[in-house]
Amino acid sequence: MVALKNVFFFFFQAEDGIRDAQESRGLGDVYKRQSLPNVPSLQRLALCSLASRARQLQPASLSGLPEHLAHELVAIIARSNPQLQLEHLLPLAGAPLRRLELASAVAVDGRWADAFKWCPLEQLDLSSCLSCNWDDEAMAKLTEFAEKGTVIPCISTSMNSLILPQSPNLTNMSMPCLALLPNLVVLSIPGSAVSSSGLLQVAEVLPCLQSLNISQCHKVKQLDFLSRLHRLRVLNGSKVGGWGSKCVAHIAAIKSLRVLRLQECSRLSNASLEGFGGLPLLEVLDLKGCHRITDHGVRHLTRTNSTITSLDLSDSLITDQGLHQLCMLPYLVSLQVARCPGLSHDGVHRLAHQLPNTIINLQLKGISQLGAHGMKLEVSPSLRALDVSNCQDLPGLAPTNKLLFMRTLVASGVALDGLSVETVSSLCPNLTALDLSANRHALSTSALICLGKLDQLTSLRLTGCGFELDPPFDLLEQCWTELKGLRLLCVSYAQGLDPEAVSKLLGPIGSQLQSLAIGGSELCTGTGLLDASWPLPNLLELDLSDNLMLADDGMAAIAQASPNLTGLNISGCVELTPGCLEPWSHHQLRTLSIRDCPGLDDTVCPILSQLGEGLIELSTTGTAISQAALDHLLTLPKLHALQVSLQQNGRSLSEFGSRSG
């Protein structure tokens, strides 16, 4: 595949005129035909070759592509660019793109709207952008016409889903613009400055809205606008604050509601749950952090809302009696009751026997009494995901049958001994994600061998675990040879895991890892991870924080062994000097943390400037780098998307943001 680095240099021809008003399929019809000759032949070209020729393309040049090829081209561009920027997408204007998710995009603002609006997009998702400033101006540009009365942007009739990230600069002023997207049924504006009056305008122009996310919109004090949204099926009002009985009444009046999320709404009480009894179709109810919910409210819930399939009552005041009531929900699939201080081992034990066979996800995190009297937890064989983390006295699991459907087990901070680890590996053979971090018993060589039998594992976390490994360590080389699918491994702050053991243990799987965390260790240059002859070709993220013996030559070995690394954390490595970053000048690092490295001063900035456009996040707290040096660094054009976080005088400074936004 041809990489796209340094390929996207665009020069656009001036348009020869706008066509007369008529039905348009996008910018490909608006601009006079300037597409590449023999457009049908594009279907037979390799897409990577097409991407490499992007500098020759004009807006609308790809309007003749089939939809599936247009989507594949976007995927290639995203994979080939550590930062997806506006100029990379301009040639796609007019292509038949119907959905667009910009997970790697930076500096997304109103200028991007000119590329979006001429595609027949049905779904635009900006929630995963690396940096985004979607404000009133951006919303206006997305919906405005090129020339009033001539051509209507294709997006105005096609878009049905608009999902934005945290948008503190989005206000009531731009809400009337949504009238120009009449088919919109999904709207997500979390963290915006929109108030109740602005949402009333939304309800007036979009009465057919089916999904609304207004989480963390703290200016929303009243919910009168909900009376106009008769087709609403999904409502997320989490972390908004105090909603009284009138607000609950407005929610309860939406008979079509299926998903309701009200996390950390402090004024919700048992009476609120009684009001929700009038929602006949409710399937998902998320009340995490609603501290006033008790058994009385659960009783009302189970009597009137038998359709619920997913329920989150974490951090509530329910007891074993309320837990027993939950067994009356016949279609329950997911139950989360984390950190409920009134729950005991006996109550959870009865729950395991009485829950319907439909349950597949159970979260019991932080229930301190779960392992009382040394009793193991009985687990339903239908479970696919179980979280018992921070149940400190839990000695293990006691399933009656093999848990063949179990895929995820989070058991950090519990007390699994060697026999319990062996039980987990034998009874849960299909696990793909396992977290045993901070286990209260040390892991022996036999325990590691048992973990090596889980050949479906893709993620293994052993942060803060103790190890009792008997030398010689030759046996460790054979422990994890079967873990051919492992992609993420975390063994940071492990006790008793010396560099030689690390070398033996990780040797067979190093070439396949994509994310490795090994902070707080005593890595020595020339052995294991710091041996340049030990390749890490697929490694993308590496955490080496708090390695007190890590020196510049060790960093050089890592740079040579991991050519594709994009994220590096060397915080707290006190022996490093500015020269430690020189071997990384040709890497495409996106995130770099050098916090608490006192040996790094202003002389490191020229090296940072050589990292190029890939670097978007830099953490410098606790270094000797001055603010003046950082100011100069941020003026460099090729670091236009860089964000710097630092701390001075105990106060976090966030003014160093993406300047291109």
XYZ file of C-alpha atoms in Angstrom:
661
model
C 0.000 0.000 0.000
C 1.334 3.405 -0.920
C 1.576 5.731 2.052
C 0.012 9.158 1.762
C 2.591 11.100 3.745
C 3.637 14.304 1.993
C 1.352 13.538 -0.934
C -1.637 15.796 -0.309
C -0.747 19.092 -1.953
C -3.886 20.449 -3.585
C -4.392 23.132 -6.200
C -7.991 23.749 -7.168
C -9.269 25.168 -10.438
C -11.795 27.949 -10.222
C -15.280 26.753 -11.045
C -16.638 27.783 -14.435
C -20.027 28.647 -13.037
C -22.921 27.278 -11.074
C -25.568 25.279 -12.789
C -29.186 26.359 -12.852
C -31.365 25.317 -9.955
C -32.373 21.696 -10.314
C -32.226 18.485 -8.374
C -28.614 17.878 -7.395
C -26.712 14.809 -6.253
C -23.923 16.859 -4.707
C -20.951 18.934 -5.711
C -20.381 16.573 -8.633
C -23.484 18.107 -10.219
C -22.923 21.624 -8.923
C -19.494 22.016 -10.493
C -19.307 21.594 -14.233
C -17.937 18.202 -15.112
C -14.223 18.302 -14.311
C -13.765 14.721 -13.216
C -10.937 12.479 -14.333
C -11.309 10.881 -17.760
C -12.703 7.371 -17.901
C -14.298 7.549 -14.448
C -15.657 3.974 -14.678
C -12.090 2.710 -14.902
C -11.524 3.957 -11.342
C -13.481 0.960 -10.162
C -10.731 -1.279 -11.457
C -7.824 0.702 -9.998
C -6.187 -0.278 -6.768
C -7.527 2.150 -4.185
C -4.110 2.793 -2.715
C -2.926 3.887 -6.153
C -5.908 6.189 -6.421
C -5.098 7.685 -3.025
C -1.506 8.325 -4.075
C -2.787 10.413 -7.006
C -4.987 12.564 -4.768
C -2.984 15.712 -5.535
C -4.340 15.566 -9.108
C -7.980 15.376 -8.032
C -10.358 18.322 -8.030
C -13.436 18.646 -5.808
C -16.078 16.265 -7.132
C -13.493 14.196 -9.007
C -14.667 11.101 -7.168
C -18.385 11.677 -7.657
C -18.518 8.724 -10.031
C -17.128 6.222 -7.525
C -19.410 3.483 -6.191
C -20.237 4.007 -2.535
C -18.240 1.038 -1.210
C -15.078 2.226 -3.001
C -15.513 5.754 -1.658
C -15.748 4.392 1.885
C -12.677 2.230 1.343
C -10.735 5.225 0.065
C -11.603 7.180 3.228
C -10.364 4.240 5.308
C -7.052 4.171 3.397
C -6.565 7.912 3.864
C -7.305 7.626 7.591
C -4.895 4.702 8.058
C -2.132 6.401 6.104
C -2.252 9.690 8.006
C -1.540 9.896 11.730
C -3.541 13.124 11.560
C -6.530 13.361 9.255
C -6.732 16.976 8.098
C -9.171 18.964 6.032
C -7.154 18.937 2.815
C -7.184 15.128 2.824
C -10.973 15.073 2.520
C -11.619 17.939 0.096
C -11.224 15.744 -3.027
C -13.954 13.488 -1.614
C -16.563 16.244 -1.797
C -19.312 14.938 -4.019
C -18.355 11.289 -3.547
C -21.275 9.044 -2.564
C -20.291 8.863 1.103
C -23.243 8.119 3.360
C -21.463 7.734 6.689
C -18.320 9.346 8.011
C -16.528 8.692 11.304
C -13.395 10.794 11.794
C -11.557 9.042 14.610
C -8.118 10.381 13.625
C -9.152 13.886 12.595
C -7.543 16.974 14.148
C -8.543 20.635 14.256
C -12.096 19.917 13.078
C -14.054 23.156 12.829
C -16.371 25.065 10.520
C -14.004 24.825 7.556
C -14.663 21.082 7.405
C -18.345 21.760 6.780
C -17.543 22.770 3.198
C -16.298 19.233 2.557
C -19.147 17.548 4.440
C -22.105 19.438 3.013
C -21.677 18.346 -0.610
C -21.700 14.613 0.168
C -25.021 12.786 0.599
C -24.074 11.962 4.185
C -26.614 10.158 6.295
C -24.370 9.867 9.380
C -21.709 12.319 10.544
C -19.882 11.250 13.711
C -17.276 13.632 15.134
C -17.331 12.233 18.674
C -13.967 10.441 18.330
C -11.997 13.284 16.728
C -8.602 13.918 18.275
C -9.403 17.637 18.458
C -12.611 19.414 17.491
C -14.097 22.876 17.956
C -17.624 22.605 16.599
C -19.342 25.876 17.411
C -22.203 28.029 16.141
C -20.217 29.107 13.087
C -19.510 25.472 12.135
C -23.183 24.559 12.466
C -24.180 27.522 10.310
C -21.673 26.622 7.589
C -22.886 23.029 7.526
C -26.452 24.092 6.784
C -26.038 27.272 4.715
C -26.634 27.286 0.953
C -23.855 28.010 -1.532
C -26.025 30.672 -3.162
C -29.479 31.238 -1.809
C -32.143 30.059 -4.206
C -29.812 28.175 -6.534
C -28.408 24.924 -5.188
C -29.307 23.098 -2.007
C -26.475 21.066 -0.423
C -27.036 17.350 -0.721
C -26.602 16.922 3.030
C -29.744 18.960 3.692
C -31.976 16.118 2.529
C -29.826 13.083 3.317
C -28.512 13.571 6.868
C -30.337 11.705 9.609
C -27.609 11.482 12.287
C -25.337 14.220 13.691
C -23.071 13.194 16.590
C -20.777 15.854 18.039
C -18.073 15.675 20.737
C -18.007 17.944 23.794
C -19.078 21.290 22.315
C -18.871 24.084 24.912
C -19.021 26.762 22.189
C -22.299 25.533 20.723
C -25.161 27.766 21.902
C -28.830 28.505 21.289
C -27.891 30.764 18.362
C -27.258 27.862 15.991
C -30.227 25.681 16.945
C -32.550 27.194 14.283
C -30.022 26.016 11.669
C -31.183 22.465 12.305
C -34.394 23.314 10.482
C -32.324 22.941 7.289
C -31.717 19.268 8.188
C -35.374 18.192 8.244
C -34.658 14.448 8.174
C -32.436 14.497 11.273
C -33.515 11.832 13.778
C -30.311 11.467 15.857
C -28.764 14.530 17.546
C -25.908 14.396 20.065
C -24.615 17.700 21.518
C -22.987 16.740 24.864
C -21.366 19.444 26.955
C -22.825 22.255 24.862
C -23.995 25.640 26.132
C -27.516 25.076 24.800
C -30.290 25.833 27.280
C -33.913 24.736 27.610
C -35.091 27.506 25.258
C -32.627 26.355 22.601
C -33.871 22.787 22.857
C -37.424 24.071 22.513
C -36.377 25.492 19.148
C -34.916 22.085 18.244
C -38.174 20.366 19.153
C -40.132 22.834 17.002
C -38.041 22.289 13.866
C -37.318 18.562 14.398
C -40.501 17.059 15.879
C -39.573 13.616 14.503
C -36.310 13.413 16.486
C -35.763 9.888 17.840
C -32.458 10.158 19.745
C -31.184 13.117 21.811
C -27.973 13.358 23.856
C -27.779 16.442 26.106
C -25.444 15.003 28.746
C -23.423 17.605 30.669
C -25.531 20.434 29.210
C -25.716 22.263 32.523
C -27.868 25.110 31.210
C -30.801 22.767 30.652
C -32.998 23.326 33.692
C -36.440 22.469 32.318
C -37.657 19.678 30.055
C -40.802 21.267 28.651
C -39.493 20.729 25.128
C -39.913 16.957 25.521
C -43.672 17.347 25.177
C -43.126 18.088 21.475
C -40.881 15.055 20.802
C -43.525 12.335 20.595
C -41.270 9.905 18.706
C -38.225 10.120 20.980
C -36.751 6.675 21.664
C -33.347 7.504 23.200
C -32.650 10.242 25.776
C -29.301 10.856 27.499
C -29.501 13.521 30.202
C -26.577 12.333 32.318
C -24.601 14.682 34.576
C -26.952 17.590 34.043
C -27.717 18.238 37.703
C -30.914 18.600 39.662
C -34.096 17.739 37.814
C -37.211 17.859 39.964
C -40.549 16.080 39.793
C -41.790 18.211 36.881
C -38.841 17.126 34.741
C -39.481 13.474 35.617
C -43.119 13.918 34.615
C -42.076 15.214 31.187
C -39.804 12.178 30.709
C -42.515 9.763 31.847
C -44.885 11.204 29.270
C -42.744 9.972 26.346
C -44.416 6.623 25.728
C -42.069 5.753 22.861
C -38.906 5.957 25.046
C -36.700 2.834 24.963
C -33.326 4.053 26.279
C -32.978 6.450 29.228
C -29.606 7.487 30.686
C -29.596 9.772 33.725
C -26.206 9.201 35.342
C -25.323 11.299 38.397
C -28.614 13.186 38.484
C -28.550 14.052 42.172
C -32.252 14.775 42.694
C -33.629 11.552 41.210
C -35.290 9.485 43.919
C -37.574 6.502 44.427
C -40.537 8.632 43.354
C -38.782 9.138 40.007
C -38.660 5.384 39.423
C -42.344 5.211 40.221
C -42.927 7.849 37.536
C -40.928 5.867 34.979
C -43.455 3.059 35.399
C -45.490 4.701 32.658
C -42.841 3.892 30.024
C -44.170 0.668 28.471
C -41.293 0.168 25.998
C -38.318 1.045 28.243
C -35.412 -1.376 27.679
C -32.260 0.406 28.917
C -32.202 2.397 32.177
C -28.921 3.902 33.393
C -29.100 5.462 36.884
C -25.431 5.172 37.823
C -24.498 7.579 40.608
C -28.095 8.385 41.622
C -27.415 8.060 45.343
C -31.022 8.388 46.526
C -32.312 5.181 44.921
C -33.232 2.470 47.486
C -35.079 -0.864 47.570
C -38.406 0.967 47.564
C -37.668 2.428 44.140
C -36.467 -0.919 42.799
C -39.756 -2.484 43.892
C -41.732 0.030 41.825
C -39.390 -0.488 38.888
C -39.746 -4.265 38.731
C -43.532 -4.130 39.048
C -44.087 -1.708 36.183
C -41.114 -2.034 33.798
C -40.891 -5.705 32.894
C -39.398 -4.889 29.475
C -36.032 -3.712 30.870
C -33.027 -5.564 29.427
C -30.184 -3.392 30.774
C -30.086 -1.749 34.211
C -27.338 0.221 35.974
C -27.868 1.005 39.684
C -24.210 1.496 40.579
C -23.502 3.657 43.654
C -27.111 3.407 44.842
C -28.412 2.460 48.310
C -30.065 -0.829 47.381
C -29.608 -3.855 49.676
C -29.940 -7.615 49.265
C -33.714 -7.220 49.343
C -33.652 -4.898 46.344
C -31.250 -7.239 44.559
C -33.770 -10.042 45.041
C -36.467 -7.865 43.454
C -34.355 -7.461 40.313
C -34.685 -11.163 39.604
C -38.294 -10.457 38.631
C -37.159 -8.762 35.401
C -37.584 -11.646 32.912
C -35.616 -10.154 29.999
C -32.659 -8.728 31.922
C -29.430 -9.044 29.913
C -27.075 -6.618 31.669
C -26.986 -5.677 35.375
C -24.534 -3.279 37.031
C -24.635 -2.792 40.809
C -21.064 -1.645 41.432
C -20.095 -0.027 44.737
C -23.449 -0.552 46.429
C -22.477 -0.691 50.134
C -25.684 -2.457 51.199
C -24.997 -5.649 49.221
C -23.521 -8.780 50.819
C -22.121 -12.085 49.624
C -25.360 -13.890 50.520
C -27.433 -11.476 48.454
C -25.195 -11.842 45.405
C -25.125 -15.624 45.917
C -28.941 -15.766 45.789
C -28.887 -13.465 42.773
C -26.642 -15.896 40.880
C -29.198 -18.674 41.411
C -32.300 -16.633 40.625
C -31.231 -14.492 37.670
C -32.824 -15.448 34.355
C -30.674 -17.323 31.856
C -30.773 -14.276 29.611
C -28.167 -12.419 31.720
C -24.815 -12.065 29.937
C -23.197 -9.024 31.613
C -22.839 -8.668 35.398
C -20.853 -5.950 37.159
C -20.234 -6.361 40.916
C -17.267 -4.020 41.177
C -16.306 -2.745 44.614
C -18.754 -4.797 46.713
C -16.590 -5.186 49.811
C -18.602 -8.040 51.344
C -18.559 -10.221 48.240
C -15.794 -12.520 49.501
C -16.907 -12.655 53.134
C -15.921 -15.795 55.075
C -13.671 -16.904 52.195
C -16.612 -17.994 50.032
C -16.155 -18.160 46.269
C -18.643 -16.621 43.874
C -20.980 -18.900 41.968
C -21.368 -17.759 38.377
C -24.118 -18.395 35.873
C -22.890 -20.329 32.788
C -24.665 -17.869 30.481
C -22.382 -14.942 31.431
C -20.155 -13.366 28.789
C -18.711 -10.525 30.886
C -18.087 -10.386 34.653
C -16.523 -7.569 36.690
C -15.604 -8.356 40.307
C -12.737 -5.871 40.583
C -11.913 -4.386 43.990
C -13.843 -7.100 45.815
C -10.814 -7.446 48.034
C -11.601 -10.660 49.910
C -12.985 -12.639 46.970
C -10.864 -15.831 46.750
C -12.100 -16.968 43.360
C -14.977 -18.247 41.256
C -17.019 -21.382 41.797
C -18.902 -22.051 38.548
C -21.039 -25.168 38.403
C -20.195 -25.705 34.726
C -17.663 -24.515 32.204
C -18.178 -20.867 31.285
C -17.873 -21.422 27.559
C -19.505 -18.075 26.724
C -17.340 -15.987 29.050
C -15.270 -13.504 27.032
C -14.316 -10.805 29.561
C -13.275 -11.213 33.190
C -12.172 -8.218 35.259
C -10.861 -9.378 38.657
C -8.363 -6.687 39.621
C -7.704 -6.209 43.319
C -9.070 -9.606 44.411
C -7.337 -12.509 46.122
C -6.946 -15.265 43.515
C -4.375 -17.871 44.505
C -2.614 -20.226 42.108
C -5.418 -22.796 42.257
C -8.031 -20.132 41.482
C -6.031 -18.940 38.462
C -5.886 -22.520 37.234
C -9.661 -22.790 37.734
C -10.233 -19.664 35.664
C -8.076 -20.913 32.800
C -9.732 -24.326 32.703
C -13.360 -23.242 33.139
C -13.188 -20.098 30.966
C -11.236 -21.370 27.930
C -12.605 -18.754 25.519
C -11.618 -15.604 27.411
C -10.446 -12.753 25.175
C -9.841 -10.108 27.889
C -8.516 -10.832 31.402
C -7.582 -8.326 34.108
C -5.860 -9.644 37.250
C -4.164 -6.386 38.209
C -3.145 -5.883 41.859
C -3.936 -9.492 42.716
C -3.349 -10.044 46.436
C -1.529 -13.353 45.888
C 1.752 -13.608 44.011
C 1.667 -15.367 40.644
C 3.928 -18.386 40.293
C 5.414 -19.984 37.198
C 2.595 -22.556 37.188
C 0.008 -19.747 37.262
C 1.650 -18.144 34.215
C 1.592 -21.485 32.434
C -2.156 -21.697 33.119
C -2.675 -18.227 31.670
C -0.757 -19.332 28.585
C -3.481 -21.900 27.884
C -6.000 -19.141 27.150
C -5.205 -19.123 23.449
C -8.067 -16.704 22.626
C -6.671 -13.865 24.741
C -6.180 -10.485 23.062
C -5.807 -8.383 26.243
C -4.026 -9.309 29.496
C -3.507 -6.902 32.398
C -1.262 -7.851 35.336
C -0.503 -4.352 36.659
C 0.856 -4.334 40.188
C 0.913 -8.105 40.550
C 3.558 -9.920 42.550
C 5.540 -12.751 40.965
C 7.305 -15.669 42.617
C 9.354 -17.134 39.780
C 12.076 -19.656 40.488
C 15.289 -19.394 38.425
C 16.395 -20.503 35.951
C 13.781 -18.829 33.792
C 14.093 -21.073 30.744
C 10.652 -22.536 31.459
C 9.118 -19.090 30.994
C 9.979 -19.124 27.293
C 7.351 -21.824 26.777
C 4.656 -20.234 28.960
C 2.932 -18.001 26.430
C 3.814 -19.511 23.072
C 0.105 -20.270 22.516
C -0.961 -16.626 22.983
C -0.727 -15.892 19.282
C -3.580 -13.390 19.350
C -2.371 -11.291 22.286
C -2.267 -7.615 21.356
C -2.282 -5.748 24.698
C -0.127 -6.607 27.715
C 0.303 -4.586 30.894
C 2.820 -5.682 33.550
C 3.641 -2.274 35.014
C 4.778 -2.029 38.649
C 5.094 -5.800 38.917
C 7.008 -7.077 41.930
C 9.511 -9.875 41.463
C 9.603 -9.648 37.663
C 13.254 -8.898 36.898
C 14.593 -8.006 33.414
C 15.719 -11.561 32.638
C 12.263 -12.920 33.443
C 10.697 -10.219 31.285
C 12.938 -11.195 28.392
C 12.027 -14.889 28.644
C 8.328 -14.280 29.180
C 7.726 -11.732 26.443
C 10.126 -13.093 23.839
C 7.619 -15.389 22.056
C 4.893 -12.711 21.871
C 6.876 -9.499 21.321
C 6.459 -9.472 17.558
C 2.648 -9.444 17.748
C 2.052 -6.952 20.565
C 0.469 -3.617 19.697
C 0.346 -2.123 23.202
C 2.817 -2.801 26.017
C 2.974 -1.220 29.480
C 6.004 -2.078 31.570
C 6.361 0.962 33.801
C 7.974 0.888 37.225
C 10.465 -1.821 36.281
C 14.260 -1.953 36.388
C 15.067 -2.451 32.738
C 18.737 -2.755 31.887
C 20.253 -1.868 28.532
C 21.179 -4.843 26.366
C 18.627 -7.305 27.752
C 15.072 -8.126 26.833
C 13.053 -5.115 25.728
C 16.159 -2.911 25.535
C 17.942 -5.274 23.181
C 17.697 -3.905 19.640
C 17.847 -7.434 18.245
C 14.463 -8.194 19.830
C 11.944 -6.822 17.279
C 8.644 -5.175 18.134
C 7.449 -4.463 14.577
C 3.745 -4.053 15.364
C 4.037 -2.125 18.629
C 2.030 1.114 18.564
C 1.915 2.149 22.240
C 4.654 1.749 24.854
C 4.606 2.789 28.512
C 8.034 2.858 30.184
C 7.150 5.322 32.944
C 9.057 5.287 36.247
C 11.883 3.103 34.971
C 14.598 4.645 37.129
C 17.462 2.825 35.353
C 16.403 3.639 31.790
C 19.178 5.559 30.001
C 19.687 7.130 26.574
C 21.221 4.010 25.018
C 18.190 1.999 26.124
C 15.908 4.498 24.375
C 17.962 4.105 21.199
C 17.497 0.338 21.319
C 13.740 0.716 21.730
C 13.541 3.167 18.824
C 15.314 0.680 16.579
C 13.174 -2.257 17.698
C 9.788 -0.517 17.343
C 9.706 1.472 14.075
C 5.908 1.905 14.028
C 5.441 3.306 17.531
C 2.913 6.166 17.768
C 2.553 6.597 21.544
C 5.421 6.765 24.066
C 5.330 7.409 27.825
C 8.679 7.885 29.572
C 7.386 9.863 32.542
C 9.514 9.620 35.664
C 12.600 8.239 33.907
C 15.015 10.475 35.801
C 18.259 9.326 34.108
C 17.296 10.519 30.634
C 18.996 13.481 28.943
C 17.843 15.549 25.917
C 19.757 13.209 23.608
C 17.361 10.353 24.461
C 14.833 11.636 21.886
C 17.218 11.938 18.945
C 16.637 8.324 17.751
C 12.909 9.098 17.555
C 13.157 11.969 15.071
C 12.065 9.726 12.180
C 9.158 8.108 14.027
C 5.552 9.214 13.592
C 4.841 9.765 17.270
C 1.368 11.105 18.024
C 1.542 11.268 21.819
C 4.610 11.780 23.987
C 4.757 12.108 27.769
C 8.031 13.263 29.340
C 6.593 14.286 32.688
C 8.897 14.353 35.713
C 12.034 13.942 33.622
C 14.206 16.676 35.226
C 17.079 16.097 32.784
C 15.023 17.369 29.827
C 15.324 21.116 29.265
C 14.957 23.651 26.432
C 17.582 21.879 24.345
C 15.089 19.091 23.676
C 12.725 21.398 21.749
C 14.673 21.277 18.429
C 14.420 17.499 18.597
C 10.687 17.712 19.280
C 10.271 19.948 16.247
C 11.725 17.177 14.070
C 8.952 14.787 15.045
C 6.790 16.485 12.434
C 3.057 16.728 11.953
C 2.345 13.464 13.705
C 2.863 14.872 17.201
C -0.440 16.108 18.600
C -0.100 15.676 22.369
C 2.866 16.503 24.564
C 3.004 16.395 28.364
C 5.905 18.281 29.957
C 4.963 18.681 33.633
C 7.989 18.367 35.906
C 10.626 18.991 33.239
C 13.048 21.891 32.927
C 11.463 23.086 29.655
C 10.536 26.752 29.911
C 7.250 28.258 28.822
C 9.079 30.462 26.315
C 10.518 27.379 24.607
C 7.073 25.791 24.425
C 5.609 29.000 22.990
C 8.199 28.897 20.229
C 7.503 25.213 19.600
C 3.821 25.954 19.095
C 4.597 28.525 16.399
C 6.128 25.944 14.070
C 3.796 25.316 11.091
C 4.356 21.575 10.983
C 3.269 21.292 14.628
C 0.020 23.155 13.964
C -2.136 20.593 15.787
C 0.132 20.139 18.814
C -1.448 20.326 22.246
C 0.844 20.847 25.242
C -0.112 20.180 28.839
C 2.047 21.405 31.663
C 1.679 22.558 35.215
C 3.152 25.613 36.869
C 2.745 26.683 40.472
C 0.342 23.830 41.080
C -2.100 25.092 38.426
C -2.837 23.197 35.246
C -2.460 25.296 32.113
C -4.661 24.416 29.151
C -4.203 27.465 26.937
C -1.833 25.552 24.691
C -4.488 24.106 22.395
C -4.787 23.370 18.723
C -4.205 26.719 17.055
C -5.724 25.666 13.756
C -9.112 25.421 15.461
